[in-house]
Amino acid sequence: MSILIKNGVLVTAEEMAEKDILLEGEKIIAVKDEFLSGEIPEKTKIIDTEGKYIFPGIIDAHTHYFMKSPPDNVTADDFYSGSISAAFGGVTTFIDYAEQQKGHSIIEAFINRQEEAKGNAAIDYSLHQSVCSLYHNIKEDLEELKDGGVSSLKLFTTYKEDGSMLDKGNWLELLKMSRDLKLLVTVHAEDDEMIDQIKIKYKDREEFPPYYHTFLRPPEVEYSAIKEIGDMAKLLDMPIYIAHLSSKEGYRALKEIKKNRGKIFAETTPHYLLLTEDLLKKEDAQKYFMTPPLRNKEDNEALWEALKDKYISVIDTDHCSYTTEQKFLSSNCLGILAGIPGSETLLPLAYSYGVGRGYFNVKNMVNLLSTNPAKIFGLYPEKGSLEVGTDADLVIFDPKKEIIISDSGQHTAAGYTPFSGFKVKGYPITTILRGKIIVNNNRFYGERGGGKFLKGKESALY
């Protein structure tokens, strides 16, 4: 089937131009100022997008769909519902996590995660591989993972209680192996030793309401972890990527390492840009609970400035959704399930509050939400571009459409959004995945299993 999208403004990281774009099958086959009638294949569907933007498909480079955690918790969004919600937000690709379990190999985790996603995801996907323990033949397994399409690893500097944290004595070895194989290491950066010392101060407390999360994991623990892992990466002359940068202090660490010529890069999320820790004092505080915790307005502003000054390379979501019933099982900040939904609201929030408030222009937004993640995680130019011959992943975006984000308007299985009540101007109206319209005018036309696994190439950061 052919689709001609005409009269719109094509926006890439490099340019904005009024052009027409022709799709055939799964690919973009031509981009021109205007197509003559004789150049349009018979039975082509023509979409008039006057007054609209055409973006490359958005990439949510940090998601946790169908995530299982001890003892028997599972996120509300599985691969199907999570990817449907994402598609309504203009997302055509997500990058999730294969999580190694103690006593098991990274290959086992990768194979199991592929099986869970296969036949369920409604949009395309790739995988990061988390590493929580080393073993005798792990370098050979890392080579096998790279051949299988994994371009990035995840290292936790905290969460030893649930087995996610890699022992500190093994960080340098993992970094060396990753450098040699040119695998990008991404880091959840919070200093676990500092957190333990802080907890000792509160050892006599019986209750830890949600707001205490900000006391137990203050910005200083982010600063310390970023500095330590960043300096280690600089010593090895390799790139390092910080996940979900949350604070002014974390940004300060990033700048210090960059000033010292370290190859450090970072992502942030809408909740660290737009929400504040005051929400953790509300009666329904659990709905706004994630790790790292929310910060204050000064931190929000620092991260916007970091985006403006191009210290942050990617905006994604860390989508990790639970229903309110799951969230309210505990009111103790040491027991509340951490994570919030976010994939569906990524694009409209970035446009309305980033472009709309002048922190970056629309081309830079495409870079942050699509092109940069595609390059960093080895998916470019098939994803993150509008180049002829690449996958026909596109978003038709109405810059004038105004809505108030609401729980009822979302498609996540969580049943709520932490951004309820936020006003946005600019919204995706059509999502196209490899030449097929999967969302149009708030209706889903895709299918379970319509997404495919994407093999990542070497990161552009090497």
Short mmCIF file of C-alpha atoms in Angstrom, two decimals:
data_model
loop_
_atom_site.label_atom_id
_atom_site.label_comp_id
_atom_site.label_asym_id
_atom_site.label_seq_id
_atom_site.Cartn_x
_atom_site.Cartn_y
_atom_site.Cartn_z
CA MET A 1 0.00 0.00 0.00
CA SER A 2 1.21 3.51 -0.82
CA ILE A 3 0.58 6.63 1.28
CA LEU A 4 1.30 10.17 0.14
CA ILE A 5 1.53 12.74 2.91
CA LYS A 6 1.29 16.20 1.38
CA ASN A 7 1.31 19.88 2.35
CA GLY A 8 2.90 19.29 5.74
CA VAL A 9 6.12 20.58 7.27
CA LEU A 10 8.70 17.82 7.54
CA VAL A 11 10.84 18.26 10.65
CA THR A 12 14.12 16.45 11.22
CA ALA A 13 17.03 17.24 13.49
CA GLU A 14 18.65 19.09 10.58
CA GLU A 15 15.86 20.95 8.81
CA MET A 16 12.24 22.05 8.56
CA ALA A 17 10.76 22.15 5.08
CA GLU A 18 7.39 22.07 3.36
CA LYS A 19 7.69 18.83 1.42
CA ASP A 20 5.60 15.84 0.41
CA ILE A 21 6.62 12.34 1.44
CA LEU A 22 5.68 9.09 -0.30
CA LEU A 23 5.56 5.77 1.54
CA GLU A 24 5.33 2.36 -0.08
CA GLY A 25 5.21 -0.87 1.85
CA GLU A 26 7.32 -0.37 4.97
CA LYS A 27 9.66 2.28 3.56
CA ILE A 28 9.95 5.95 2.67
CA ILE A 29 10.48 5.87 -1.10
CA ALA A 30 10.55 9.57 -2.04
CA VAL A 31 10.58 13.09 -0.56
CA LYS A 32 9.85 15.99 -2.93
CA ASP A 33 8.57 19.55 -2.98
CA GLU A 34 5.52 18.25 -4.85
CA PHE A 35 4.57 15.05 -6.66
CA LEU A 36 3.03 15.27 -10.13
CA SER A 37 -0.07 13.14 -10.69
CA GLY A 38 1.89 10.74 -12.91
CA GLU A 39 4.40 10.10 -10.12
CA ILE A 40 1.78 8.87 -7.65
CA PRO A 41 1.12 5.10 -7.74
CA GLU A 42 -2.46 3.97 -8.32
CA LYS A 43 -4.64 3.47 -5.25
CA THR A 44 -2.34 5.64 -3.14
CA LYS A 45 -3.91 6.93 0.06
CA ILE A 46 -3.44 10.71 0.15
CA ILE A 47 -3.27 12.49 3.51
CA ASP A 48 -3.45 16.28 3.48
CA THR A 49 -1.43 17.62 6.43
CA GLU A 50 -1.62 21.35 5.83
CA GLY A 51 -0.72 23.18 9.03
CA LYS A 52 0.74 20.03 10.57
CA TYR A 53 4.25 18.83 11.35
CA ILE A 54 5.63 15.48 10.19
CA PHE A 55 8.17 14.05 12.65
CA PRO A 56 10.19 10.84 12.53
CA GLY A 57 8.63 8.29 14.87
CA ILE A 58 9.37 9.08 18.52
CA ILE A 59 11.69 6.69 20.40
CA ASP A 60 11.09 6.10 24.11
CA ALA A 61 14.56 4.88 24.98
CA HIS A 62 13.80 3.93 28.60
CA THR A 63 10.76 1.78 29.41
CA HIS A 64 9.83 -1.04 31.78
CA TYR A 65 6.87 -2.87 30.26
CA PHE A 66 5.88 -6.19 31.85
CA MET A 67 8.49 -5.73 34.57
CA LYS A 68 8.53 -8.26 37.37
CA SER A 69 9.93 -7.43 40.81
CA PRO A 70 10.11 -9.27 44.17
CA PRO A 71 8.16 -10.87 45.62
CA ASP A 72 5.49 -11.22 42.91
CA ASN A 73 4.82 -7.75 41.52
CA VAL A 74 4.24 -7.08 37.82
CA THR A 75 3.76 -3.69 36.20
CA ALA A 76 0.27 -2.75 35.04
CA ASP A 77 1.44 -2.27 31.46
CA ASP A 78 2.63 -5.36 29.64
CA PHE A 79 4.26 -5.18 26.21
CA TYR A 80 0.91 -4.88 24.46
CA SER A 81 -0.83 -2.24 26.59
CA GLY A 82 2.38 -0.28 27.11
CA SER A 83 3.12 -0.13 23.40
CA ILE A 84 -0.47 0.83 22.55
CA SER A 85 -0.27 3.70 25.02
CA ALA A 86 3.06 4.72 23.51
CA ALA A 87 1.64 4.63 19.98
CA PHE A 88 -1.11 7.09 20.96
CA GLY A 89 1.70 9.44 21.94
CA GLY A 90 3.49 9.16 18.60
CA VAL A 91 6.06 6.61 19.81
CA THR A 92 6.98 4.01 17.19
CA THR A 93 9.97 2.44 18.97
CA PHE A 94 10.73 1.70 22.62
CA ILE A 95 13.86 0.34 24.27
CA ASP A 96 13.19 -1.88 27.27
CA TYR A 97 15.41 -3.95 29.58
CA ALA A 98 16.51 -7.55 29.79
CA GLU A 99 17.35 -7.89 33.46
CA GLN A 100 19.91 -10.43 34.61
CA GLN A 101 18.97 -12.32 37.77
CA LYS A 102 21.55 -13.40 40.36
CA GLY A 103 22.87 -16.86 39.52
CA HIS A 104 21.77 -16.62 35.89
CA SER A 105 23.51 -15.50 32.73
CA ILE A 106 22.84 -12.38 30.69
CA ILE A 107 22.06 -14.62 27.71
CA GLU A 108 19.22 -16.26 29.66
CA ALA A 109 17.82 -12.83 30.50
CA PHE A 110 18.04 -11.65 26.89
CA ILE A 111 16.35 -14.76 25.46
CA ASN A 112 13.58 -14.68 28.09
CA ARG A 113 12.89 -10.99 27.49
CA GLN A 114 12.67 -11.47 23.74
CA GLU A 115 10.16 -14.27 24.27
CA GLU A 116 8.03 -12.06 26.51
CA ALA A 117 7.93 -9.24 23.94
CA LYS A 118 7.59 -11.34 20.79
CA GLY A 119 4.03 -11.47 19.52
CA ASN A 120 2.89 -8.86 22.03
CA ALA A 121 4.48 -5.51 21.23
CA ALA A 122 2.39 -3.30 18.93
CA ILE A 123 5.38 -1.12 17.95
CA ASP A 124 9.05 -1.85 17.27
CA TYR A 125 11.47 -2.38 20.13
CA SER A 126 15.06 -2.96 21.16
CA LEU A 127 16.65 -3.99 24.44
CA HIS A 128 19.25 -2.78 26.90
CA GLN A 129 20.88 -5.52 29.02
CA SER A 130 21.25 -4.98 32.76
CA VAL A 131 24.18 -6.66 34.51
CA CYS A 132 24.01 -7.44 38.23
CA SER A 133 26.81 -10.01 38.55
CA LEU A 134 29.90 -11.15 36.68
CA TYR A 135 30.87 -14.79 36.00
CA HIS A 136 33.72 -16.65 34.34
CA ASN A 137 32.58 -16.47 30.69
CA ILE A 138 30.64 -13.22 30.76
CA LYS A 139 32.87 -11.55 28.16
CA GLU A 140 31.98 -14.27 25.64
CA ASP A 141 28.30 -13.76 26.53
CA LEU A 142 28.66 -10.00 26.02
CA GLU A 143 30.10 -10.68 22.57
CA GLU A 144 27.13 -12.95 21.82
CA LEU A 145 24.72 -10.26 23.04
CA LYS A 146 26.34 -7.71 20.76
CA ASP A 147 26.00 -10.08 17.81
CA GLY A 148 22.35 -10.53 18.81
CA GLY A 149 21.64 -6.82 18.58
CA VAL A 150 22.28 -5.41 22.06
CA SER A 151 24.30 -2.19 21.92
CA SER A 152 23.94 -1.00 25.54
CA LEU A 153 24.21 -2.29 29.09
CA LYS A 154 22.69 -1.05 32.35
CA LEU A 155 24.65 -0.74 35.58
CA PHE A 156 22.90 -0.01 38.88
CA THR A 157 24.96 1.74 41.59
CA THR A 158 22.15 1.10 44.09
CA TYR A 159 19.33 -1.40 44.77
CA LYS A 160 21.52 -4.11 46.27
CA GLU A 161 18.54 -5.23 48.39
CA ASP A 162 16.68 -6.56 45.35
CA GLY A 163 19.78 -7.86 43.57
CA SER A 164 19.95 -5.22 40.83
CA MET A 165 23.18 -3.55 41.94
CA LEU A 166 26.49 -4.76 40.54
CA ASP A 167 29.06 -5.09 43.30
CA LYS A 168 31.24 -1.99 43.30
CA GLY A 169 34.38 -4.07 43.04
CA ASN A 170 33.24 -5.26 39.61
CA TRP A 171 32.44 -1.90 38.02
CA LEU A 172 35.89 -1.35 36.55
CA GLU A 173 36.01 -4.83 35.04
CA LEU A 174 32.60 -4.43 33.42
CA LEU A 175 33.58 -1.01 32.05
CA LYS A 176 36.80 -2.41 30.57
CA MET A 177 34.96 -5.28 28.85
CA SER A 178 32.31 -2.89 27.57
CA ARG A 179 34.92 -0.50 26.20
CA ASP A 180 36.74 -3.33 24.43
CA LEU A 181 33.50 -4.53 22.83
CA LYS A 182 32.23 -0.98 22.25
CA LEU A 183 29.07 -1.57 24.26
CA LEU A 184 27.59 1.59 25.78
CA VAL A 185 27.18 1.45 29.56
CA THR A 186 24.12 3.30 30.90
CA VAL A 187 23.94 3.97 34.63
CA HIS A 188 21.30 4.35 37.32
CA ALA A 189 23.44 6.71 39.39
CA GLU A 190 22.77 6.92 43.14
CA ASP A 191 25.51 6.30 45.70
CA ASP A 192 24.37 3.24 47.67
CA GLU A 193 26.92 3.69 50.46
CA MET A 194 25.70 7.25 51.06
CA ILE A 195 22.10 6.05 51.10
CA ASP A 196 22.99 3.43 53.73
CA GLN A 197 24.66 6.08 55.89
CA ILE A 198 21.58 8.30 55.62
CA LYS A 199 19.32 5.40 56.61
CA ILE A 200 21.33 4.91 59.80
CA LYS A 201 20.28 8.41 60.90
CA TYR A 202 16.66 7.30 60.72
CA LYS A 203 17.13 3.80 62.17
CA ASP A 204 14.84 4.50 65.13
CA ARG A 205 11.92 5.69 63.00
CA GLU A 206 8.98 3.32 62.66
CA GLU A 207 7.20 5.18 59.86
CA PHE A 208 8.61 6.44 56.58
CA PRO A 209 5.88 8.36 54.75
CA PRO A 210 6.35 8.93 50.99
CA TYR A 211 8.02 12.32 51.44
CA TYR A 212 10.93 10.68 53.31
CA HIS A 213 12.01 9.25 49.97
CA THR A 214 13.53 12.67 49.27
CA PHE A 215 15.48 12.55 52.56
CA LEU A 216 16.82 9.04 51.98
CA ARG A 217 17.86 9.70 48.38
CA PRO A 218 18.83 13.39 48.19
CA PRO A 219 20.47 15.01 45.14
CA GLU A 220 23.92 14.58 46.72
CA VAL A 221 23.74 10.79 46.21
CA GLU A 222 23.20 11.38 42.50
CA TYR A 223 26.13 13.80 42.34
CA SER A 224 28.45 11.36 44.10
CA ALA A 225 27.56 8.37 41.90
CA ILE A 226 27.84 10.34 38.66
CA LYS A 227 31.24 11.68 39.69
CA GLU A 228 32.55 8.25 40.64
CA ILE A 229 31.37 6.36 37.57
CA GLY A 230 32.09 9.31 35.28
CA ASP A 231 35.67 9.61 36.50
CA MET A 232 36.12 5.87 36.12
CA ALA A 233 34.91 6.03 32.50
CA LYS A 234 37.21 9.00 31.81
CA LEU A 235 40.17 7.00 33.13
CA LEU A 236 39.31 4.31 30.56
CA ASP A 237 38.69 6.88 27.79
CA MET A 238 35.18 5.57 27.11
CA PRO A 239 31.71 7.07 26.90
CA ILE A 240 29.24 6.72 29.78
CA TYR A 241 25.50 7.49 29.74
CA ILE A 242 23.55 8.59 32.82
CA ALA A 243 19.92 7.47 33.01
CA HIS A 244 17.12 9.73 34.26
CA LEU A 245 19.16 12.72 35.44
CA SER A 246 17.00 14.23 38.18
CA SER A 247 18.74 17.11 39.93
CA LYS A 248 20.77 20.29 39.79
CA GLU A 249 23.49 18.46 41.71
CA GLY A 250 23.53 15.67 39.15
CA TYR A 251 23.81 18.27 36.39
CA ARG A 252 26.73 19.86 38.26
CA ALA A 253 28.55 16.51 38.27
CA LEU A 254 27.86 16.13 34.55
CA LYS A 255 29.33 19.56 33.80
CA GLU A 256 32.41 18.95 35.94
CA ILE A 257 33.20 15.70 34.13
CA LYS A 258 32.60 17.27 30.71
CA LYS A 259 34.83 20.21 31.64
CA ASN A 260 37.51 17.66 32.47
CA ARG A 261 37.02 16.19 28.98
CA GLY A 262 35.06 13.16 30.10
CA LYS A 263 32.81 11.53 27.51
CA ILE A 264 29.64 11.68 29.58
CA PHE A 265 26.09 11.87 28.24
CA ALA A 266 22.68 11.90 29.90
CA GLU A 267 18.94 11.59 29.52
CA THR A 268 16.17 13.10 31.59
CA THR A 269 12.40 12.66 31.78
CA PRO A 270 9.29 14.86 31.82
CA HIS A 271 8.63 14.15 35.49
CA TYR A 272 12.00 15.55 36.55
CA LEU A 273 11.34 18.60 34.37
CA LEU A 274 7.74 19.30 35.40
CA LEU A 275 6.83 17.68 38.73
CA THR A 276 8.10 18.56 42.22
CA GLU A 277 8.60 16.79 45.53
CA ASP A 278 5.63 18.62 47.08
CA LEU A 279 3.46 15.98 45.41
CA LEU A 280 4.93 13.43 47.82
CA LYS A 281 3.15 15.22 50.68
CA LYS A 282 -0.29 14.73 49.12
CA GLU A 283 -2.81 12.13 50.23
CA ASP A 284 -2.25 10.25 46.96
CA ALA A 285 1.53 10.68 47.08
CA GLN A 286 2.17 7.12 45.92
CA LYS A 287 1.04 8.09 42.40
CA TYR A 288 4.09 10.34 42.12
CA PHE A 289 6.60 7.93 43.61
CA MET A 290 9.63 6.84 41.60
CA THR A 291 13.41 6.51 42.03
CA PRO A 292 15.27 8.84 42.01
CA PRO A 293 12.57 10.85 43.79
CA LEU A 294 11.05 14.08 42.55
CA ARG A 295 13.05 17.22 43.31
CA ASN A 296 12.15 20.93 43.62
CA LYS A 297 11.53 23.74 41.15
CA GLU A 298 15.18 24.78 41.20
CA ASP A 299 16.08 21.29 39.98
CA ASN A 300 13.39 21.45 37.29
CA GLU A 301 14.83 24.70 36.01
CA ALA A 302 18.41 23.43 36.08
CA LEU A 303 17.45 20.48 33.88
CA TRP A 304 15.64 22.74 31.41
CA GLU A 305 18.79 24.85 31.23
CA ALA A 306 20.84 21.68 30.72
CA LEU A 307 18.64 20.85 27.74
CA LYS A 308 18.91 24.39 26.43
CA ASP A 309 22.70 24.23 26.66
CA LYS A 310 22.75 20.72 25.12
CA TYR A 311 24.27 18.94 28.11
CA ILE A 312 21.39 16.43 27.98
CA SER A 313 21.10 14.31 24.83
CA VAL A 314 17.76 12.50 25.25
CA ILE A 315 14.34 12.94 26.81
CA ASP A 316 12.57 9.64 27.47
CA THR A 317 10.22 8.44 30.19
CA ASP A 318 11.34 5.54 32.43
CA HIS A 319 7.74 4.34 31.97
CA CYS A 320 7.14 1.85 34.80
CA SER A 321 3.43 1.82 35.55
CA TYR A 322 1.37 0.41 38.37
CA THR A 323 -2.32 0.81 39.09
CA THR A 324 -3.36 2.99 42.00
CA GLU A 325 -4.43 -0.20 43.78
CA GLN A 326 -0.88 -1.50 43.48
CA LYS A 327 0.57 1.84 44.47
CA PHE A 328 -1.58 2.18 47.58
CA LEU A 329 -0.61 -1.25 48.95
CA SER A 330 1.97 0.62 51.03
CA SER A 331 2.37 4.12 52.41
CA ASN A 332 5.93 3.43 53.55
CA CYS A 333 8.49 4.91 51.18
CA LEU A 334 10.61 1.78 51.64
CA GLY A 335 7.77 -0.38 50.32
CA ILE A 336 5.87 1.67 47.72
CA LEU A 337 6.19 0.31 44.18
CA ALA A 338 8.40 2.80 42.35
CA GLY A 339 7.50 4.03 38.89
CA ILE A 340 4.94 5.97 36.86
CA PRO A 341 3.43 5.84 33.36
CA GLY A 342 4.82 8.28 30.81
CA SER A 343 5.27 7.04 27.23
CA GLU A 344 2.01 8.51 25.94
CA THR A 345 2.62 12.02 27.27
CA LEU A 346 6.30 12.33 26.27
CA LEU A 347 5.87 14.16 22.96
CA PRO A 348 3.09 16.61 23.87
CA LEU A 349 4.82 17.60 27.11
CA ALA A 350 8.21 18.07 25.43
CA TYR A 351 6.63 20.18 22.72
CA SER A 352 4.36 22.28 24.93
CA TYR A 353 6.83 22.98 27.74
CA GLY A 354 10.13 22.66 25.89
CA VAL A 355 9.45 24.22 22.50
CA GLY A 356 6.55 26.27 23.83
CA ARG A 357 8.68 27.94 26.52
CA GLY A 358 11.71 28.45 24.30
CA TYR A 359 14.14 25.96 25.84
CA PHE A 360 14.71 24.36 22.44
CA ASN A 361 13.28 24.61 18.94
CA VAL A 362 11.24 21.95 17.19
CA LYS A 363 14.27 20.56 15.32
CA ASN A 364 16.14 20.13 18.59
CA MET A 365 13.08 18.44 20.08
CA VAL A 366 13.13 15.87 17.24
CA ASN A 367 16.80 15.35 18.03
CA LEU A 368 16.09 14.75 21.73
CA LEU A 369 13.09 12.45 21.22
CA SER A 370 14.05 10.58 18.06
CA THR A 371 17.33 11.17 16.26
CA ASN A 372 19.70 11.19 19.23
CA PRO A 373 18.29 8.03 20.84
CA ALA A 374 18.42 6.31 17.44
CA LYS A 375 22.08 7.24 17.02
CA ILE A 376 23.08 6.55 20.63
CA PHE A 377 21.49 3.09 20.69
CA GLY A 378 22.47 2.02 17.19
CA LEU A 379 19.13 2.28 15.39
CA TYR A 380 19.91 5.16 13.02
CA PRO A 381 19.04 5.89 10.21
CA GLU A 382 16.34 3.20 9.99
CA LYS A 383 14.81 4.94 12.99
CA GLY A 384 15.08 8.61 13.90
CA SER A 385 15.23 9.97 10.36
CA LEU A 386 13.04 10.69 7.35
CA GLU A 387 15.63 9.50 4.85
CA VAL A 388 14.57 7.79 1.63
CA GLY A 389 14.91 4.02 1.97
CA THR A 390 14.44 3.92 5.74
CA ASP A 391 11.51 2.65 7.81
CA ALA A 392 8.35 4.68 7.26
CA ASP A 393 7.89 5.59 10.94
CA LEU A 394 6.19 8.98 11.15
CA VAL A 395 4.08 11.12 13.42
CA ILE A 396 1.60 13.67 12.11
CA PHE A 397 1.50 16.37 14.77
CA ASP A 398 -1.01 19.20 15.11
CA PRO A 399 0.80 22.14 16.75
CA LYS A 400 -2.49 23.92 17.41
CA LYS A 401 -4.41 21.10 19.06
CA GLU A 402 -5.05 21.95 22.70
CA ILE A 403 -6.06 19.44 25.33
CA ILE A 404 -5.96 19.06 29.09
CA ILE A 405 -4.26 15.78 29.95
CA SER A 406 -6.58 13.56 31.98
CA ASP A 407 -6.60 10.08 33.47
CA SER A 408 -9.56 9.08 31.30
CA GLY A 409 -7.82 10.25 28.14
CA GLN A 410 -4.83 7.95 28.60
CA HIS A 411 -4.45 4.39 27.32
CA THR A 412 -2.05 3.01 29.92
CA ALA A 413 -3.30 0.07 31.99
CA ALA A 414 -2.22 2.05 35.07
CA GLY A 415 -5.48 3.95 34.76
CA TYR A 416 -3.93 7.31 35.66
CA THR A 417 -1.26 9.80 34.64
CA PRO A 418 0.83 11.93 37.02
CA PHE A 419 0.35 14.77 34.51
CA SER A 420 -3.42 14.93 34.87
CA GLY A 421 -4.52 18.56 34.62
CA PHE A 422 -1.55 19.69 32.54
CA LYS A 423 -2.55 21.83 29.56
CA VAL A 424 -0.75 21.09 26.30
CA LYS A 425 -0.85 22.85 22.96
CA GLY A 426 0.35 20.51 20.23
CA TYR A 427 -0.61 16.85 20.01
CA PRO A 428 0.04 13.80 17.80
CA ILE A 429 -2.96 12.88 15.67
CA THR A 430 -1.59 10.07 13.47
CA THR A 431 1.12 7.48 14.12
CA ILE A 432 2.56 5.44 11.27
CA LEU A 433 4.70 2.35 11.90
CA ARG A 434 6.65 1.03 8.91
CA GLY A 435 4.10 2.39 6.47
CA LYS A 436 1.00 1.30 8.37
CA ILE A 437 -1.32 3.72 10.16
CA ILE A 438 -1.59 2.36 13.69
CA VAL A 439 -3.22 5.38 15.38
CA ASN A 440 -5.43 7.99 13.77
CA ASN A 441 -7.71 10.53 15.44
CA ASN A 442 -7.57 8.74 18.78
CA ARG A 443 -8.34 5.27 17.39
CA PHE A 444 -5.95 2.33 17.40
CA TYR A 445 -5.54 0.38 14.15
CA GLY A 446 -2.42 -1.60 14.99
CA GLU A 447 -2.19 -5.17 16.19
CA ARG A 448 -0.72 -7.27 18.96
CA GLY A 449 2.64 -8.50 17.74
CA GLY A 450 2.84 -5.83 15.04
CA GLY A 451 6.15 -4.61 16.44
CA LYS A 452 9.44 -6.31 15.67
CA PHE A 453 12.75 -6.62 17.51
CA LEU A 454 15.41 -4.22 16.26
CA LYS A 455 19.06 -5.24 16.33
CA GLY A 456 21.09 -2.31 17.56
CA LYS A 457 24.38 -1.45 15.90
CA GLU A 458 27.37 0.11 17.65
CA SER A 459 26.52 3.30 19.52
CA ALA A 460 27.44 6.57 17.80
CA LEU A 461 29.08 7.61 21.08
CA TYR A 462 32.04 5.33 20.33
#
